[in-house]
mmCIF file of C-alpha atoms in Angstrom:
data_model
loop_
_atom_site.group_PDB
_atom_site.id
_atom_site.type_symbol
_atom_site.label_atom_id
_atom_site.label_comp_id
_atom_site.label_asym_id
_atom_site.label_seq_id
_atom_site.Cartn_x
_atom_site.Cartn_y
_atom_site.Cartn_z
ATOM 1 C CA UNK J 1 0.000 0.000 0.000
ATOM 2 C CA UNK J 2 1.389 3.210 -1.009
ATOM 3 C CA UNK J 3 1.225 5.947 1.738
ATOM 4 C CA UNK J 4 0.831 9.749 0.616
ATOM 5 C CA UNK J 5 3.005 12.013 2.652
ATOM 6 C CA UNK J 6 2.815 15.977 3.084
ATOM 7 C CA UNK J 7 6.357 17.458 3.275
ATOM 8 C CA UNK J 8 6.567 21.199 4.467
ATOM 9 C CA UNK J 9 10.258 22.315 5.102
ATOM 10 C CA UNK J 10 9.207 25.714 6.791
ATOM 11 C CA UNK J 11 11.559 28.050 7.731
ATOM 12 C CA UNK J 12 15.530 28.035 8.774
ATOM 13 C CA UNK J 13 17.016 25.169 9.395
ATOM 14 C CA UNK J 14 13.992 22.966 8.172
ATOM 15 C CA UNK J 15 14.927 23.668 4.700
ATOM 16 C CA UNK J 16 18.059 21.432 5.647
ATOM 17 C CA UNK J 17 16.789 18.764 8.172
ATOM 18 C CA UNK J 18 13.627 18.113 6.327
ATOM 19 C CA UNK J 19 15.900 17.349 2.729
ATOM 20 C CA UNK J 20 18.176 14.514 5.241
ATOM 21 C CA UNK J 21 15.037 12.918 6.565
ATOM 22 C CA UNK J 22 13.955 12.081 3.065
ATOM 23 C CA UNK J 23 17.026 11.165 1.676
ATOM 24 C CA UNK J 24 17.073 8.370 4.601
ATOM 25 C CA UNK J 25 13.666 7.713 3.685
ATOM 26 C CA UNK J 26 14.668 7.197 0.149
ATOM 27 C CA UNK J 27 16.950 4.755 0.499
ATOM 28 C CA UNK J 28 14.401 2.394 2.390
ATOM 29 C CA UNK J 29 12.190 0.183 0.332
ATOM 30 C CA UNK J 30 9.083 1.481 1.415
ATOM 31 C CA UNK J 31 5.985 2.570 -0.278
ATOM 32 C CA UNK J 32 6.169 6.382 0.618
ATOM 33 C CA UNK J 33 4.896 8.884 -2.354
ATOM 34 C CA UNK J 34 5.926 12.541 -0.983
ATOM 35 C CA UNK J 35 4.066 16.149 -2.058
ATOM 36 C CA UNK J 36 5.417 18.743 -1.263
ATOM 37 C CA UNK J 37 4.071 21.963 0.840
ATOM 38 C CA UNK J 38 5.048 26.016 1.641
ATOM 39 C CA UNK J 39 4.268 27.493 5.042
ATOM 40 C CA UNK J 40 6.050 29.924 7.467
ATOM 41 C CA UNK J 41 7.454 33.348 7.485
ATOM 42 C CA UNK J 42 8.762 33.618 3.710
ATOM 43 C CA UNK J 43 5.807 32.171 2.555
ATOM 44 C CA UNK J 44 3.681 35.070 5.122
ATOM 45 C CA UNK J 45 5.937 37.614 3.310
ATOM 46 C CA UNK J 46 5.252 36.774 -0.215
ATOM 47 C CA UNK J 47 1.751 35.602 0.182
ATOM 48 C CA UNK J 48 0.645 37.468 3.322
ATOM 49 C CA UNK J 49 -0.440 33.918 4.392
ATOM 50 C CA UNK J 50 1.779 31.738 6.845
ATOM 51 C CA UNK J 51 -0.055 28.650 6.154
ATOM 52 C CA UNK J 52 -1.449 28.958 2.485
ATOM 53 C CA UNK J 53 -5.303 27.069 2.118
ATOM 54 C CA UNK J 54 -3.239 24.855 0.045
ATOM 55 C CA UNK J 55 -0.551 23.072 2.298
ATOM 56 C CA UNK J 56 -3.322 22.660 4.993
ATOM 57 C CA UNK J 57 -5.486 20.845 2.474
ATOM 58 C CA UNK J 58 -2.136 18.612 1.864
ATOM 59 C CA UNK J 59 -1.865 17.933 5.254
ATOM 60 C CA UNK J 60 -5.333 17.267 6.123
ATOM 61 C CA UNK J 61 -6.126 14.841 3.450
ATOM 62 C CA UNK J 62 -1.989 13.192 3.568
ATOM 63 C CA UNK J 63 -2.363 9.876 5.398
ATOM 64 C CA UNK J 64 1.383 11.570 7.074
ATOM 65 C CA UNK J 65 2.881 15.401 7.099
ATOM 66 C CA UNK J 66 6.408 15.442 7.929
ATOM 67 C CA UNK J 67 7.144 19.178 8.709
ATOM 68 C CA UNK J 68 10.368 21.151 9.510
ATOM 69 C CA UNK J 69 9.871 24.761 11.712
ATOM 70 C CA UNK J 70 8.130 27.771 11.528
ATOM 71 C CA UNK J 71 10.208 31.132 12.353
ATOM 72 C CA UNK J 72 8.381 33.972 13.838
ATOM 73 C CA UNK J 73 5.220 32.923 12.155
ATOM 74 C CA UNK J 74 5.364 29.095 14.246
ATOM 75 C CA UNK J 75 1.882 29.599 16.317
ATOM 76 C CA UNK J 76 0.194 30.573 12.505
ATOM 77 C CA UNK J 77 2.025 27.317 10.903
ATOM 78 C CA UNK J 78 2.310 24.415 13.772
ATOM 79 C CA UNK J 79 -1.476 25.137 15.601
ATOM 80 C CA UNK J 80 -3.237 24.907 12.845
ATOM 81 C CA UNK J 81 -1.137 22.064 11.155
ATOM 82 C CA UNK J 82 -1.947 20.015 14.211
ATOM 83 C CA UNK J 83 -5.556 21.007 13.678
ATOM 84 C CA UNK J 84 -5.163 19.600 10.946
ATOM 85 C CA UNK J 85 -4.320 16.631 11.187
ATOM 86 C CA UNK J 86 -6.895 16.334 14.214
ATOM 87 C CA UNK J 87 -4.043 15.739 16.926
ATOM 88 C CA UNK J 88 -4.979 15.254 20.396
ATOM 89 C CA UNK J 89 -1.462 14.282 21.719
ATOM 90 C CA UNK J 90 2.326 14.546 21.575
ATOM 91 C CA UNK J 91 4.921 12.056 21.863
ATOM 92 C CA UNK J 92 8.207 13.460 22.576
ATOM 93 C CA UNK J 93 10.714 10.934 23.300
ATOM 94 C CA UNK J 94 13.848 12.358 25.631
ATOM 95 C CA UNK J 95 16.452 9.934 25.131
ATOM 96 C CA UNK J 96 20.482 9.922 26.163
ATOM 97 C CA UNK J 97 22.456 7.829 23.713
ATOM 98 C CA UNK J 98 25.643 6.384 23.841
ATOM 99 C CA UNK J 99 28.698 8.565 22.429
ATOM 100 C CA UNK J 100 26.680 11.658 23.560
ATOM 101 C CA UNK J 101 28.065 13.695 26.358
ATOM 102 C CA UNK J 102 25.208 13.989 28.075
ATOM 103 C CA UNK J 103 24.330 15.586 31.323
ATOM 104 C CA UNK J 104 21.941 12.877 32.675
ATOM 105 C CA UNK J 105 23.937 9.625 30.514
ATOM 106 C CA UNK J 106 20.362 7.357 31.949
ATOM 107 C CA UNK J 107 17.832 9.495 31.017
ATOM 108 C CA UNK J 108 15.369 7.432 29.200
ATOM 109 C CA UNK J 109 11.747 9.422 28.517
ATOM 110 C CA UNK J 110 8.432 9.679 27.259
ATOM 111 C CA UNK J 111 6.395 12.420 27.275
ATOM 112 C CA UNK J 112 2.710 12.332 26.659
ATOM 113 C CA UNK J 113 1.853 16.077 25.886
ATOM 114 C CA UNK J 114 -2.222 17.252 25.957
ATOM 115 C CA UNK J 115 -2.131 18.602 22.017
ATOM 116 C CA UNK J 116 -5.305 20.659 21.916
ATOM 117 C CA UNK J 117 -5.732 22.699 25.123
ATOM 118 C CA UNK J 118 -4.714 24.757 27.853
ATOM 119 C CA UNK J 119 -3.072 28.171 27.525
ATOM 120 C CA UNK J 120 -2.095 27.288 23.700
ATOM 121 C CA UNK J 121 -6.019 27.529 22.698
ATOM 122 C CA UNK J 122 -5.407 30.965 21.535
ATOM 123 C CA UNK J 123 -7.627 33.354 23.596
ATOM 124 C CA UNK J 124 -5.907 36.292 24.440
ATOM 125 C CA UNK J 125 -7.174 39.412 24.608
ATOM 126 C CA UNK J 126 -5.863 43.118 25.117
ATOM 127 C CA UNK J 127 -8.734 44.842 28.019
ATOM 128 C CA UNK J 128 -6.901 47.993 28.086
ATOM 129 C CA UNK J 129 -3.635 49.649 27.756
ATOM 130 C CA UNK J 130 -2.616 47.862 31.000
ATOM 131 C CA UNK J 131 -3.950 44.498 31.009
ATOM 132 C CA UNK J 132 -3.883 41.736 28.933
ATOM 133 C CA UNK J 133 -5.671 38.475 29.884
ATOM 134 C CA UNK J 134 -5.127 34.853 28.461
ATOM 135 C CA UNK J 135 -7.751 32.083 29.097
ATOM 136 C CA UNK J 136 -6.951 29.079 29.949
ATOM 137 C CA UNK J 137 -8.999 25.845 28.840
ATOM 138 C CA UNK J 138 -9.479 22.340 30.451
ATOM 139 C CA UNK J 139 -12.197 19.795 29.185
ATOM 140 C CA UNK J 140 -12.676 16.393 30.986
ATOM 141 C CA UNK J 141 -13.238 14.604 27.701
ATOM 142 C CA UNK J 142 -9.714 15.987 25.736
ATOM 143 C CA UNK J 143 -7.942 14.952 29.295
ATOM 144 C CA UNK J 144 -9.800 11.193 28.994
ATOM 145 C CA UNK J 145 -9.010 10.821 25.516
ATOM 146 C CA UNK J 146 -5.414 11.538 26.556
ATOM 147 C CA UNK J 147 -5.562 9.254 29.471
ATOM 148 C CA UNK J 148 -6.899 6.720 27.094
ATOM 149 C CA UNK J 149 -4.124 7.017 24.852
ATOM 150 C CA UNK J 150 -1.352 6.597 27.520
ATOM 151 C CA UNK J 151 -2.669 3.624 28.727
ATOM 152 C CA UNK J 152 -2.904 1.867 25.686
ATOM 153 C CA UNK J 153 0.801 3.111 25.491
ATOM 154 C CA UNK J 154 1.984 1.337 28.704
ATOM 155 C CA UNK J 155 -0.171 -1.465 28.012
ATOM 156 C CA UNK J 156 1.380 -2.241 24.314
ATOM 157 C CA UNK J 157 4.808 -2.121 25.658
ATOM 158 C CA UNK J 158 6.228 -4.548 28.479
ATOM 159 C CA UNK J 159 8.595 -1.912 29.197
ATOM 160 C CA UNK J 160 6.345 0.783 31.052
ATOM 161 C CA UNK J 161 4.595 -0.268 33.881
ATOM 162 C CA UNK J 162 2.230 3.005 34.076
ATOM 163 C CA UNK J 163 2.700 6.611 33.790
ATOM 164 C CA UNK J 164 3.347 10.021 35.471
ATOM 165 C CA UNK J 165 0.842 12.602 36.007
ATOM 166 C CA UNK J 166 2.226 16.008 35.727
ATOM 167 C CA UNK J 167 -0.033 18.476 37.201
ATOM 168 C CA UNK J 168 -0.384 22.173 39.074
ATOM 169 C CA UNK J 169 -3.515 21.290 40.978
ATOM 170 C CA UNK J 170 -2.560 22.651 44.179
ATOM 171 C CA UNK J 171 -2.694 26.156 42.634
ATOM 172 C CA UNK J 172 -4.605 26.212 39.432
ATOM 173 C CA UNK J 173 -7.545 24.101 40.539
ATOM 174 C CA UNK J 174 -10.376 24.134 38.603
ATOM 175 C CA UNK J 175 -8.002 23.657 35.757
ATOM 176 C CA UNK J 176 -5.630 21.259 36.345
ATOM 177 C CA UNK J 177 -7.620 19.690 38.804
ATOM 178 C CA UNK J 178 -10.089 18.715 35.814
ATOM 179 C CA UNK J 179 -7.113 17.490 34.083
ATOM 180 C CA UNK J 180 -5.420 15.297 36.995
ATOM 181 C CA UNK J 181 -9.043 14.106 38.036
ATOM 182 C CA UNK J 182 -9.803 13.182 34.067
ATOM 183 C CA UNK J 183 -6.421 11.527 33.698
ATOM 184 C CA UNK J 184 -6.237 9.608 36.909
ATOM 185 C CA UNK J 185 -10.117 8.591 36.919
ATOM 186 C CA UNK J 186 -9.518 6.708 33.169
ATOM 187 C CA UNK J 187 -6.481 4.778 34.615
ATOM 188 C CA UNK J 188 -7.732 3.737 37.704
ATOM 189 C CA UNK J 189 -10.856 2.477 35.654
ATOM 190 C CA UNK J 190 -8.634 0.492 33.581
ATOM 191 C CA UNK J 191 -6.063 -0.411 36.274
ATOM 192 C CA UNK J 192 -3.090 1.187 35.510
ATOM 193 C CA UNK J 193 -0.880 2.375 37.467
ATOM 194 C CA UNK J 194 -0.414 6.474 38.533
ATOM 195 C CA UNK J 195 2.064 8.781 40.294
ATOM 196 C CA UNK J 196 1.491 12.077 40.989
ATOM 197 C CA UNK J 197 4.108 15.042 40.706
ATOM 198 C CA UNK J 198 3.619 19.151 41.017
ATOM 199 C CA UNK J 199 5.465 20.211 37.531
ATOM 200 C CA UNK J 200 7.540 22.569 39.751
ATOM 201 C CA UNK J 201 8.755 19.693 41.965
ATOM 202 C CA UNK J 202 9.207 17.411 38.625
ATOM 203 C CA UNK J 203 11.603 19.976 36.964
ATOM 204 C CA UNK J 204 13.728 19.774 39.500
ATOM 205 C CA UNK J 205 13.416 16.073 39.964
ATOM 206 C CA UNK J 206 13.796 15.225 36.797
ATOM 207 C CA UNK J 207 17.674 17.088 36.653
ATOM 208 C CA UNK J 208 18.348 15.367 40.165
ATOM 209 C CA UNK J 209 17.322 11.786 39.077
ATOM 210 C CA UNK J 210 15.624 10.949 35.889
ATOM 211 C CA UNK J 211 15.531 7.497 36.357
ATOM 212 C CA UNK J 212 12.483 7.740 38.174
ATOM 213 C CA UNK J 213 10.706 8.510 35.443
ATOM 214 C CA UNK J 214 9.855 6.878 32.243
ATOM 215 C CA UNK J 215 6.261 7.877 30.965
ATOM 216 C CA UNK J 216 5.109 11.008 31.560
ATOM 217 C CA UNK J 217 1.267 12.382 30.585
ATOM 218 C CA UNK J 218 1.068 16.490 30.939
ATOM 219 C CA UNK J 219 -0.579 19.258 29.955
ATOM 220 C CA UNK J 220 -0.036 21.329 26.596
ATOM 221 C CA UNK J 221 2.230 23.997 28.189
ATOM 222 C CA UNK J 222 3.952 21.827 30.723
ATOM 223 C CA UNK J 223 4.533 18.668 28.273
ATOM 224 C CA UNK J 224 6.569 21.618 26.021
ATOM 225 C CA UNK J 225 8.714 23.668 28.262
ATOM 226 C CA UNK J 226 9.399 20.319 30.815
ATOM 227 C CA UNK J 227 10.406 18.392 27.717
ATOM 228 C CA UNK J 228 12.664 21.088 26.380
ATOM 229 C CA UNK J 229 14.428 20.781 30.165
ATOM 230 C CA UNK J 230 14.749 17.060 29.329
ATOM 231 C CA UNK J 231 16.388 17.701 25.664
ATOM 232 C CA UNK J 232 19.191 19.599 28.195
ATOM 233 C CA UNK J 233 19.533 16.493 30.006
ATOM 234 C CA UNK J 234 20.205 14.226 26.672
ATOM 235 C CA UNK J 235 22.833 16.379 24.845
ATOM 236 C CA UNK J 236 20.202 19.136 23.346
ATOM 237 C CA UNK J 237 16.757 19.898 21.249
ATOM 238 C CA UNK J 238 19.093 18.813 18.075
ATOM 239 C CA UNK J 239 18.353 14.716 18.951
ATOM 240 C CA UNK J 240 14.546 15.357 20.323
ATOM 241 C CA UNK J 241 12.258 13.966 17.486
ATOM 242 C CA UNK J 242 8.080 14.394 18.236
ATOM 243 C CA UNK J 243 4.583 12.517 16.838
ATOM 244 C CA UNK J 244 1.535 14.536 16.783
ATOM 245 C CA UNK J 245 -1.157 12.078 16.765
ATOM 246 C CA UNK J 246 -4.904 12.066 15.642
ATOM 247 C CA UNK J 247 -7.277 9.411 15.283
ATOM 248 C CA UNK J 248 -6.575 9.125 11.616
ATOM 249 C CA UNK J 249 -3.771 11.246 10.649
ATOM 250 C CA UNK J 250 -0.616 12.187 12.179
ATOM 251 C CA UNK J 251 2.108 15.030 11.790
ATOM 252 C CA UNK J 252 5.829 14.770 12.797
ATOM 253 C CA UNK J 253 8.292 17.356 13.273
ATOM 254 C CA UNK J 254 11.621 17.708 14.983
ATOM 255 C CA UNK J 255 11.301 19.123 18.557
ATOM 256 C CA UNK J 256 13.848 21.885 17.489
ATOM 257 C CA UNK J 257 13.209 25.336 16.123
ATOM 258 C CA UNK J 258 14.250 27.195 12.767
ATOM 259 C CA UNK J 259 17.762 27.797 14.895
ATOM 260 C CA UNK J 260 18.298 30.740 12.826
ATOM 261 C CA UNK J 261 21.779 31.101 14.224
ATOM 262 C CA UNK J 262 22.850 28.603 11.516
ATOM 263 C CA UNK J 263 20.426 28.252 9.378
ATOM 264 C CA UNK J 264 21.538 28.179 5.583
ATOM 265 C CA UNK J 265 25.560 27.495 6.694
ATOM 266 C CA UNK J 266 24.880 23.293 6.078
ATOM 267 C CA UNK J 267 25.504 22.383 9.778
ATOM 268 C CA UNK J 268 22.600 21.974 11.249
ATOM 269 C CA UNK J 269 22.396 18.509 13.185
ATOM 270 C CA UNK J 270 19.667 16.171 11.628
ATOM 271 C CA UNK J 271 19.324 13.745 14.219
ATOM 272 C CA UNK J 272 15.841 14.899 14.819
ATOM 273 C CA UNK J 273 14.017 15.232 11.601
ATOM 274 C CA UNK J 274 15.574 11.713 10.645
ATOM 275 C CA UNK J 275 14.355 10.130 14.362
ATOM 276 C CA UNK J 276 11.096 11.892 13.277
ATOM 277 C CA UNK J 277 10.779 10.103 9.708
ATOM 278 C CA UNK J 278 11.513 6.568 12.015
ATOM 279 C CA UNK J 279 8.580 8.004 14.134
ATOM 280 C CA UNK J 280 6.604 8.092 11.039
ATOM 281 C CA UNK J 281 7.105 4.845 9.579
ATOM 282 C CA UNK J 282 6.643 3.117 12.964
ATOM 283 C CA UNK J 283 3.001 4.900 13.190
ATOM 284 C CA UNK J 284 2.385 3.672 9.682
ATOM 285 C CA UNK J 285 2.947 0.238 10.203
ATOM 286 C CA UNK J 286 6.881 -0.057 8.914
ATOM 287 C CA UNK J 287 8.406 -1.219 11.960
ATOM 288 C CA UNK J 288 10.977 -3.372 11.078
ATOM 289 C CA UNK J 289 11.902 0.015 8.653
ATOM 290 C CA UNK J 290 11.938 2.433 11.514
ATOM 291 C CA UNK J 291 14.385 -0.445 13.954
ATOM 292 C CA UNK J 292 16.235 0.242 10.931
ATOM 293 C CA UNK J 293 16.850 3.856 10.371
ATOM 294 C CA UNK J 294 17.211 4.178 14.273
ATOM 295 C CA UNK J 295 19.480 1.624 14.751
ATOM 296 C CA UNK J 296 21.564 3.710 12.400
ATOM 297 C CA UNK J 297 21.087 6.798 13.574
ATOM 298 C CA UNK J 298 22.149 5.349 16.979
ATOM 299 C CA UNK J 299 25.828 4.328 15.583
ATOM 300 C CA UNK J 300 26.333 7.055 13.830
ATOM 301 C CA UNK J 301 25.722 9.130 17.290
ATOM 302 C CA UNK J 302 27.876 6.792 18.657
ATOM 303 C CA UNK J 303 31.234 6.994 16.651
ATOM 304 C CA UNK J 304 30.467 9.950 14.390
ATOM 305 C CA UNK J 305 30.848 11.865 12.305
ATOM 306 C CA UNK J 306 28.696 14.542 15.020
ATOM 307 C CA UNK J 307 27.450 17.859 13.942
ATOM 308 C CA UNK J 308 29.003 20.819 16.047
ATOM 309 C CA UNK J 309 26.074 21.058 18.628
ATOM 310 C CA UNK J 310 27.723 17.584 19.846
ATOM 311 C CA UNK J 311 31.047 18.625 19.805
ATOM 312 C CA UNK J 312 31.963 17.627 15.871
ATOM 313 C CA UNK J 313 32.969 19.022 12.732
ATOM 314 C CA UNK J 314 30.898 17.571 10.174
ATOM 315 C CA UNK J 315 28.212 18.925 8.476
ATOM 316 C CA UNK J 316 24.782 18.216 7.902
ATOM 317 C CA UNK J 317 25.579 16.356 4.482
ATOM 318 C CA UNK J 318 27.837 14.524 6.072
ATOM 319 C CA UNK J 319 25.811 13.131 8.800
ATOM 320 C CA UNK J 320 23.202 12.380 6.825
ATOM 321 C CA UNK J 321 25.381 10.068 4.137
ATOM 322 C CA UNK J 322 26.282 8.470 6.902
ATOM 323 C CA UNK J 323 23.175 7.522 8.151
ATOM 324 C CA UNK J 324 22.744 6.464 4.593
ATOM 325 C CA UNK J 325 25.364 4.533 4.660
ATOM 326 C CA UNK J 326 24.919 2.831 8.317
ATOM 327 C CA UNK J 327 21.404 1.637 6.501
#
């Protein structure tokens, strides 16, 4: 079965990542058929649009979207790209990997991100020249269809025995309370097993001792900023690759941003978007293609060649061919 799959570069350094990823892809035999998409801020400045009618369509209707960064314009080009594709959650996997000086060497996570909610809903308002407000919202049933998910996550993999509940319920109560009580309520129903941490107390857990951890289920906000703090444990945002997941569609994107520091000098580390297109193919049913290309990626981390943000000298190019050639 051949699978159609949206490609949108974006902006900065996604115009170099996003090219590696499909080369890798290219040199698997798999049934992949890519179309290609615009969005972000040169496309806003020629168009006046940052996410053209178009490139939704393409990802909507894709049965995959494989998609880069968004510069200033990102909240125009990601939110609705995960509307999209009807996400309700994001995997983010945090992972330290041998031949990368790491801070935390054992850090090993999942994060389970809320996709649709919280302060990321977009209402934000301007009451005067003084006061802005944002509102922040919490539904029972987007919190049980997340809970949902994250069991069936634990329960598909001998490897997790249950999950983390990341919360602020002691302060923001109506809120997070809804989400710890929606979360915790669908697990103890289907007998899996909870923990309970306050997101301040995790963040500093999580540096201390992350080997405490292992799945972790959070709200939109939290599941971001507390899984960039993890990417600082593993070596950086350059090896963090992320699924956003709908019933019937799916979009996947490195966790890193257009890093416009380099972008366009050919050294941007591509680690991410490539663990991202292994992401992909696991979600549509090539697994024994995705062991492949991160088994790869894995040795190549492991004795090099290593882009500069992990203390190399070679170049995107370079990493990529071999990654190519580890296949």
């Amino acid at each position: 079965m051949t699978h159609q799959i949206a490609v949108i570069e974006g902006d900065g350094i996604g115009q170099e990542v996003i090219p590696a990823a499909i080369e890798v892809l290219n040199d698997l035999d798999s049934d992949l058929e890519f179309e290609y998409g615009e969005a972000g801020d040169r496309v806003k400045a020629e168009t006046g649009e940052a996410l053209p009618q178009p490139t939704y369509d393409l990802a909507a209707e894709a049965d995959a979207t494989l998609f880069g960064a968004a510069g200033e314009t990102a909240a125009d080009v990601i939110l609705p790209l995960r509307d999209a594709v009807d996400s309700f959650v994001n995997i983010r996997p945090a992972k330290a990997y041998p031949g990368v000086d790491a801070v935390r060497p054992e850090t090993d996570l999942i994060f389970l991100r809320e996709n649709t909610e919280g302060v990321y809903s977009g209402h934000e308002d301007d009451l005067s020249d003084d006061l802005s407000t944002l509102t922040r919202v919490v539904t029972t049933s987007a919190s049980e269809k997340l809970a949902d998910f994250a069991c069936d996550y634990v329960e598909s993999n001998d490897d997790h025995d249950g999950f983390s509940v990341i919360h602020k319920a002691n302060v923001m109560r109506k809120t997070d309370g809804r989400f710890r009580d929606g979360v915790v309520g669908v697990a103890d129903d289907r007998g899996v097993d909870t923990d309970e941490v306050l997101m301040d107390a995790f963040a500093t857990r999580i540096c201390l001792n992350p080997e405490q951890f292992d799945v972790i289920v959070c709200p939109n906000l939290a599941g971001d900023v507390l899984s960039d703090l993890a990417a600082g444990l593993v070596g950086g945002l350059g090896l963090l690759p992320s699924a956003n997941i709908g019933d019937d569609n799916a979009l996947f994107e490195p966790v890193h941003g257009t890093a416009p520091d380099i972008a366009g000098q050919g050294v941007a580390n591509p680690t991410a978007a490539i663990l991202s297109a292994a992401m992909m193919l696991d979600h549509l049913g090539y697994s024994e293609e995705a062991q492949r290309v991160e088994t790869a990626v894995e040795a190549v981390l492991a004795d090099g060649p290593r882009t500069g943000d992990l203390g190399g000298d070679a170049g995107t190019e370079t990493v990529t061919a071999a990654v190519v050639d580890r296949l």
